[in-house]
PDB file of C-alpha atoms in Angstrom:
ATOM      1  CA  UNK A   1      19.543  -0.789 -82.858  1.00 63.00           C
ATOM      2  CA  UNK A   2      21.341   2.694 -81.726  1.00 76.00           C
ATOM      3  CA  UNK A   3      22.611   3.673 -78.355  1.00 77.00           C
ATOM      4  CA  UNK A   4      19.178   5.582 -77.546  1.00 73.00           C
ATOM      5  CA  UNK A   5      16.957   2.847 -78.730  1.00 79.00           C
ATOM      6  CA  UNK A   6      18.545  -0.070 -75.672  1.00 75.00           C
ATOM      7  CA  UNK A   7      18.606   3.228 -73.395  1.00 73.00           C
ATOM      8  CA  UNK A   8      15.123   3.262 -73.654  1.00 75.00           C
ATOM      9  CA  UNK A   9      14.272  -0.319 -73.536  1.00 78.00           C
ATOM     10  CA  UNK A  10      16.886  -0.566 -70.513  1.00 77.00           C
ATOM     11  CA  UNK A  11      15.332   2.375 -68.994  1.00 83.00           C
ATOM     12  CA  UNK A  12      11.650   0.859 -69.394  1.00 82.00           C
ATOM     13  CA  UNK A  13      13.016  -2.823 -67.991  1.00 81.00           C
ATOM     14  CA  UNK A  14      14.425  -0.753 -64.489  1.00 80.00           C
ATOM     15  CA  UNK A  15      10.662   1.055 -64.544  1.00 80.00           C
ATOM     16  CA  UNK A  16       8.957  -2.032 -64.886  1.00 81.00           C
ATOM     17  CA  UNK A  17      11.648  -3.695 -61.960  1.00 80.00           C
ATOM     18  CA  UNK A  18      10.482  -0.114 -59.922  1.00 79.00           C
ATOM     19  CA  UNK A  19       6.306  -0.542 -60.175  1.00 80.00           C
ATOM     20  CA  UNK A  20       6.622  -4.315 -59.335  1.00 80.00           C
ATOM     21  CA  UNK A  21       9.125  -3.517 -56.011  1.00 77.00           C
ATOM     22  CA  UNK A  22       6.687  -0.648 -55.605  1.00 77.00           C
ATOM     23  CA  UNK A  23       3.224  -3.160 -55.962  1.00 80.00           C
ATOM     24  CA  UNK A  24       5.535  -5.800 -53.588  1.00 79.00           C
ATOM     25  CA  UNK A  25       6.092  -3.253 -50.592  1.00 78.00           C
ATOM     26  CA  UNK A  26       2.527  -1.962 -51.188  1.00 83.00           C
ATOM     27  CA  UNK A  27       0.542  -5.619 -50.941  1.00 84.00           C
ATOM     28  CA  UNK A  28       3.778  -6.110 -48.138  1.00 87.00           C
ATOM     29  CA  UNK A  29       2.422  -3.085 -46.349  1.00 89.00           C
ATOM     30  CA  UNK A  30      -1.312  -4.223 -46.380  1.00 89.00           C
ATOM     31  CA  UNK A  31      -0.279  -7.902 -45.385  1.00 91.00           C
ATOM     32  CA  UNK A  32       1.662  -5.669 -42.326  1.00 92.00           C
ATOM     33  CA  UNK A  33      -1.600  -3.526 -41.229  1.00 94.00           C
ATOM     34  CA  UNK A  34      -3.918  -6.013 -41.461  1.00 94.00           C
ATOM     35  CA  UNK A  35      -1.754  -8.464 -39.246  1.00 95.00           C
ATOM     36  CA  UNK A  36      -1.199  -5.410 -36.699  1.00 96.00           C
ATOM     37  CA  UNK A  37      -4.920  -5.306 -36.505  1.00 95.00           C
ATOM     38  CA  UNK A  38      -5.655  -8.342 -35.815  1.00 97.00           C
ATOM     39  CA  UNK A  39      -3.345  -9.006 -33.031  1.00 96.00           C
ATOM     40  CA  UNK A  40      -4.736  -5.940 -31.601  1.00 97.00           C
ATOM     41  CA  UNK A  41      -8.270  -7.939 -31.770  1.00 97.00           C
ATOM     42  CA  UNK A  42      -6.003 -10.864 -30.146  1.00 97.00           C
ATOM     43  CA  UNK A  43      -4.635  -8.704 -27.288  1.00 97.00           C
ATOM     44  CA  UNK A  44      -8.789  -7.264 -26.397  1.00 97.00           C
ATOM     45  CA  UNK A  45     -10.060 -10.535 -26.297  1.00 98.00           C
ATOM     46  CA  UNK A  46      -7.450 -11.884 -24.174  1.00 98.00           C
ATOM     47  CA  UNK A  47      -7.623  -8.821 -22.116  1.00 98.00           C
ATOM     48  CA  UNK A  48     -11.695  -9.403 -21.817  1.00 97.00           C
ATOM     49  CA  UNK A  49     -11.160 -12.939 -20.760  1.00 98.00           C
ATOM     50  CA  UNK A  50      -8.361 -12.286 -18.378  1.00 98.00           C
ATOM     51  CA  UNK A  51     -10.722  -9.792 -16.916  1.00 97.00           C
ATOM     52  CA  UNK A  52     -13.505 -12.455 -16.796  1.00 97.00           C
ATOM     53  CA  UNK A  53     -11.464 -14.462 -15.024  1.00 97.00           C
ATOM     54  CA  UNK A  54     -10.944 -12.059 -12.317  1.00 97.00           C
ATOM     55  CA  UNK A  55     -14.561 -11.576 -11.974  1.00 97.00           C
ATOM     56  CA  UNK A  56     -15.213 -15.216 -11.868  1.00 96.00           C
ATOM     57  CA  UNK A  57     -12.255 -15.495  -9.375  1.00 95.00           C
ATOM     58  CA  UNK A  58     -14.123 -13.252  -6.976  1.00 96.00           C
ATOM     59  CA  UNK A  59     -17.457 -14.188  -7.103  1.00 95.00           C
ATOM     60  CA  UNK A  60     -15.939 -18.106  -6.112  1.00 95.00           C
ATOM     61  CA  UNK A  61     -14.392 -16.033  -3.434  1.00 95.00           C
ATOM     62  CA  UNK A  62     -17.456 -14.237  -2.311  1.00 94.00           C
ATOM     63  CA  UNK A  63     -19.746 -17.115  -2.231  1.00 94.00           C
ATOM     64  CA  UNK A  64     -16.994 -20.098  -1.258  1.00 91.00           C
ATOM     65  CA  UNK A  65     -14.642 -17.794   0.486  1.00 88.00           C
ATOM     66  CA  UNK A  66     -15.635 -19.205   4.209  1.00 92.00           C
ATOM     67  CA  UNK A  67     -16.095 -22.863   2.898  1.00 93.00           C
ATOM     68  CA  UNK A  68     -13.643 -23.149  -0.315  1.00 93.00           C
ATOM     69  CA  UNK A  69     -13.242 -26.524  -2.189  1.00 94.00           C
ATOM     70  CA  UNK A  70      -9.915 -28.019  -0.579  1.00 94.00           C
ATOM     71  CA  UNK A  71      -7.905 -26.978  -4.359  1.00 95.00           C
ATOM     72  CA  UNK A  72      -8.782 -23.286  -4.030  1.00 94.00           C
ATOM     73  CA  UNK A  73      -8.184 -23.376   0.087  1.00 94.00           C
ATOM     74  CA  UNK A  74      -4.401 -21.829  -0.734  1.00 95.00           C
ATOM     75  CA  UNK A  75      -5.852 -19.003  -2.742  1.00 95.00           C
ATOM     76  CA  UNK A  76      -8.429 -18.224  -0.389  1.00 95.00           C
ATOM     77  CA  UNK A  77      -5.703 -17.923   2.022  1.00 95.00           C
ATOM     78  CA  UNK A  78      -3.531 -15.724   0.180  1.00 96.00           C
ATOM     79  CA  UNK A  79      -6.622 -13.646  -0.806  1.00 95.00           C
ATOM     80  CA  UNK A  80      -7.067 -13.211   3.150  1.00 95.00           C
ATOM     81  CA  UNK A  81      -3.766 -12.730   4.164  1.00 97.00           C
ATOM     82  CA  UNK A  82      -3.289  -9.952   1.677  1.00 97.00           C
ATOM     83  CA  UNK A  83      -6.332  -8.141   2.620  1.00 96.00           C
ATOM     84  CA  UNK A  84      -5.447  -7.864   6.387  1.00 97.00           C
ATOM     85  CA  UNK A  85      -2.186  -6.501   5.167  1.00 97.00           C
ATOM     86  CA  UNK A  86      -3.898  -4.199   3.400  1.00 97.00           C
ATOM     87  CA  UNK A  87      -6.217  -3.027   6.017  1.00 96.00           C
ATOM     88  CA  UNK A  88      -2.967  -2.614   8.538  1.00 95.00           C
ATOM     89  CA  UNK A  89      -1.491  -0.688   5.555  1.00 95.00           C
ATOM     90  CA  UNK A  90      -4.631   1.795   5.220  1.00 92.00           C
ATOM     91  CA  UNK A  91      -4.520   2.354   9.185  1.00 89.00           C
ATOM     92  CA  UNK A  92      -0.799   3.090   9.131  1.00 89.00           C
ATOM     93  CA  UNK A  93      -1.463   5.342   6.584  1.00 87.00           C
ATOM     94  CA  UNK A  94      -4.254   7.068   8.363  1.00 81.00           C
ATOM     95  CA  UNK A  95      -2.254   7.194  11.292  1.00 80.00           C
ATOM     96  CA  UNK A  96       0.658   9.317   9.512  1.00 83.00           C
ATOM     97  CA  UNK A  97      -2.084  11.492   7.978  1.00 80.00           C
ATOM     98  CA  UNK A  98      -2.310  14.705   9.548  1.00 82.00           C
ATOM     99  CA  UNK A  99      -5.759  16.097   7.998  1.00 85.00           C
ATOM    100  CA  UNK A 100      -9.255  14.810   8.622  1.00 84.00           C
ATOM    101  CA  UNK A 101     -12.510  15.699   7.026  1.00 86.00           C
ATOM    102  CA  UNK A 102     -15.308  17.622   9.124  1.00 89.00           C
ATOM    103  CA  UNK A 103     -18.133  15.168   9.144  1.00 88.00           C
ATOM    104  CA  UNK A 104     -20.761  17.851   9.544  1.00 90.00           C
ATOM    105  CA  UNK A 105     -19.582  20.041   6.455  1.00 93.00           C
ATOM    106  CA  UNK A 106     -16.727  17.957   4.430  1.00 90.00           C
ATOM    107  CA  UNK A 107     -14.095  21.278   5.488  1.00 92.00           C
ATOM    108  CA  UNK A 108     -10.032  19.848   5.297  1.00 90.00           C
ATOM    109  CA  UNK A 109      -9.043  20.405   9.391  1.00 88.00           C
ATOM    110  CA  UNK A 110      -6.092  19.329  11.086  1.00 87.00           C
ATOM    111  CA  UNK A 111      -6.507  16.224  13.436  1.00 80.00           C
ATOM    112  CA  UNK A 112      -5.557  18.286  16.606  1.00 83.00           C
ATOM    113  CA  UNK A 113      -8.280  20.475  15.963  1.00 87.00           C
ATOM    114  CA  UNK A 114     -11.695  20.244  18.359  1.00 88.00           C
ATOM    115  CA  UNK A 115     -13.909  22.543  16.346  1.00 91.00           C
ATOM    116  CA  UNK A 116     -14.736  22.923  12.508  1.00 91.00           C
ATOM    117  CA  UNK A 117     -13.313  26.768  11.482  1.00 92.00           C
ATOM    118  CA  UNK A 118     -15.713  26.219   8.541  1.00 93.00           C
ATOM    119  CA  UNK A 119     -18.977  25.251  10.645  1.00 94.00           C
ATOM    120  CA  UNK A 120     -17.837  25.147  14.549  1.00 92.00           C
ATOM    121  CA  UNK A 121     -18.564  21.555  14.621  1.00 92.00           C
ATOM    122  CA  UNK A 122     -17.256  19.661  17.410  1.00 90.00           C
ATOM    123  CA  UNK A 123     -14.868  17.599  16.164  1.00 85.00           C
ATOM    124  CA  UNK A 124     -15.583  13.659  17.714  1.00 80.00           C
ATOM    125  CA  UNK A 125     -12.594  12.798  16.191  1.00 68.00           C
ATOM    126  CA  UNK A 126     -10.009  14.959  17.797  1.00 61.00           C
ATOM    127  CA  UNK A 127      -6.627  13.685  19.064  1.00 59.00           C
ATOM    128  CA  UNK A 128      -5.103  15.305  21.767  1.00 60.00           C
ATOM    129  CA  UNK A 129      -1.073  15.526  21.649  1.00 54.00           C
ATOM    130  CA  UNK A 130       0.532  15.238  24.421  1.00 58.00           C
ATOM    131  CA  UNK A 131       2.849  18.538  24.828  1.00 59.00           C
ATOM    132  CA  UNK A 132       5.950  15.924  25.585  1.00 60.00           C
ATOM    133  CA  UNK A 133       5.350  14.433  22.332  1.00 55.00           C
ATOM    134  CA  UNK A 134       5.926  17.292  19.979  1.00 50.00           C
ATOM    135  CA  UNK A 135       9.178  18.326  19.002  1.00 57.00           C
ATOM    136  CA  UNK A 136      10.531  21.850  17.900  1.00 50.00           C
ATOM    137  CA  UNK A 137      12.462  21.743  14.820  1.00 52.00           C
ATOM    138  CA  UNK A 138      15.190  24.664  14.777  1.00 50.00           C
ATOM    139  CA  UNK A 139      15.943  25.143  10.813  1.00 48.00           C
ATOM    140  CA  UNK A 140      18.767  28.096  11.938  1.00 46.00           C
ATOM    141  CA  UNK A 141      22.088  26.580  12.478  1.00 46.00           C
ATOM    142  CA  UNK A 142      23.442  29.759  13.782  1.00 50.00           C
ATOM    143  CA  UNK A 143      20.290  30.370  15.947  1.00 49.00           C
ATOM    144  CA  UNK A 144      20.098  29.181  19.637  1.00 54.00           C
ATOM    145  CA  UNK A 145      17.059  27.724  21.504  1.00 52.00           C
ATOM    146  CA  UNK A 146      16.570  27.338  25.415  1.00 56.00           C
ATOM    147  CA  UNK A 147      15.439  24.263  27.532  1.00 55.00           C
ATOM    148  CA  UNK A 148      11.402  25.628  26.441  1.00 52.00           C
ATOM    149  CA  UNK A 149      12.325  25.823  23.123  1.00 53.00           C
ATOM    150  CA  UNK A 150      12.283  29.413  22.906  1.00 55.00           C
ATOM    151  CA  UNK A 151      14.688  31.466  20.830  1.00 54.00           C
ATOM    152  CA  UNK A 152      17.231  32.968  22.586  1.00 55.00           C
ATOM    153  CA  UNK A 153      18.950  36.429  21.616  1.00 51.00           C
ATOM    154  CA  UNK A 154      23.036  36.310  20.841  1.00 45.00           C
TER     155      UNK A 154
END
């Protein structure tokens, strides 16, 4: 047998080594996607039932919330707490909001404002600020207000 003869027959062997490492990471890359896919179906189901849970946790609420069975009596109270926080939460927030809505034609106004500029409605929501409570920010350094606030001339 010559030199080219086992070249070729060595050369075949390493081709035959290739198409089965080739046909391994191929069926290895199915096995992969396949599994991938299917704990994706995992994670939606458990996502479905952790949302049905939810649900059923606050329709127990809404019908047993006033008269709970003495196990769920510490969730109830949590739930309760947490939602008077959140109310107090929402008012502070409104309270720190400076725009209102114009009930009459939905226009953005300022809370200090009696009358719509969209629609001239009479705004029953208006808040009155005291003069004494509002402040004049000075963003000069250099420039010099009096006791009124007024700028003064150097």
């Amino acid at each position: 047998m010559g030199f080219l003869e086992k070249l070729g027959k060595a050369t075949e062997k390493a081709g035959e080594k290739v198409a089965k490492a080739a046909s391994g990471v191929a069926d290895k890359s199915k096995i992969l996607a396949e599994k991938t896919k299917l704990k994706s179906q995992v994670n939606s189901e458990n996502s479905r039932i952790n949302k049905t849970y939810a649900e059923l946790g606050k329709k127990y609420f809404e019908i047993s919330g006033e008269n709970p069975a003495p196990e769920y009596q510490e969730f109830i109270v949590s739930i309760k707490d947490s939602m008077r926080h959140v109310a107090e939460l929402q008012q502070q927030i409104a309270a720190l909001d400076t725009d209102t809505t114009c009930p009459s034609c939905g226009a953005t106004l300022k809370k200090d404002q009696q009358f719509c500029q969209a629609c001239g409605a009479r705004q029953e929501n208006y808040v009155e600020v005291p003069a004494g409570d509002v402040e004049v920010i000075n963003n000069c350094a250099d420039q010099q207000t009096d006791s009124n606030g007024f700028d003064q001339k150097n």
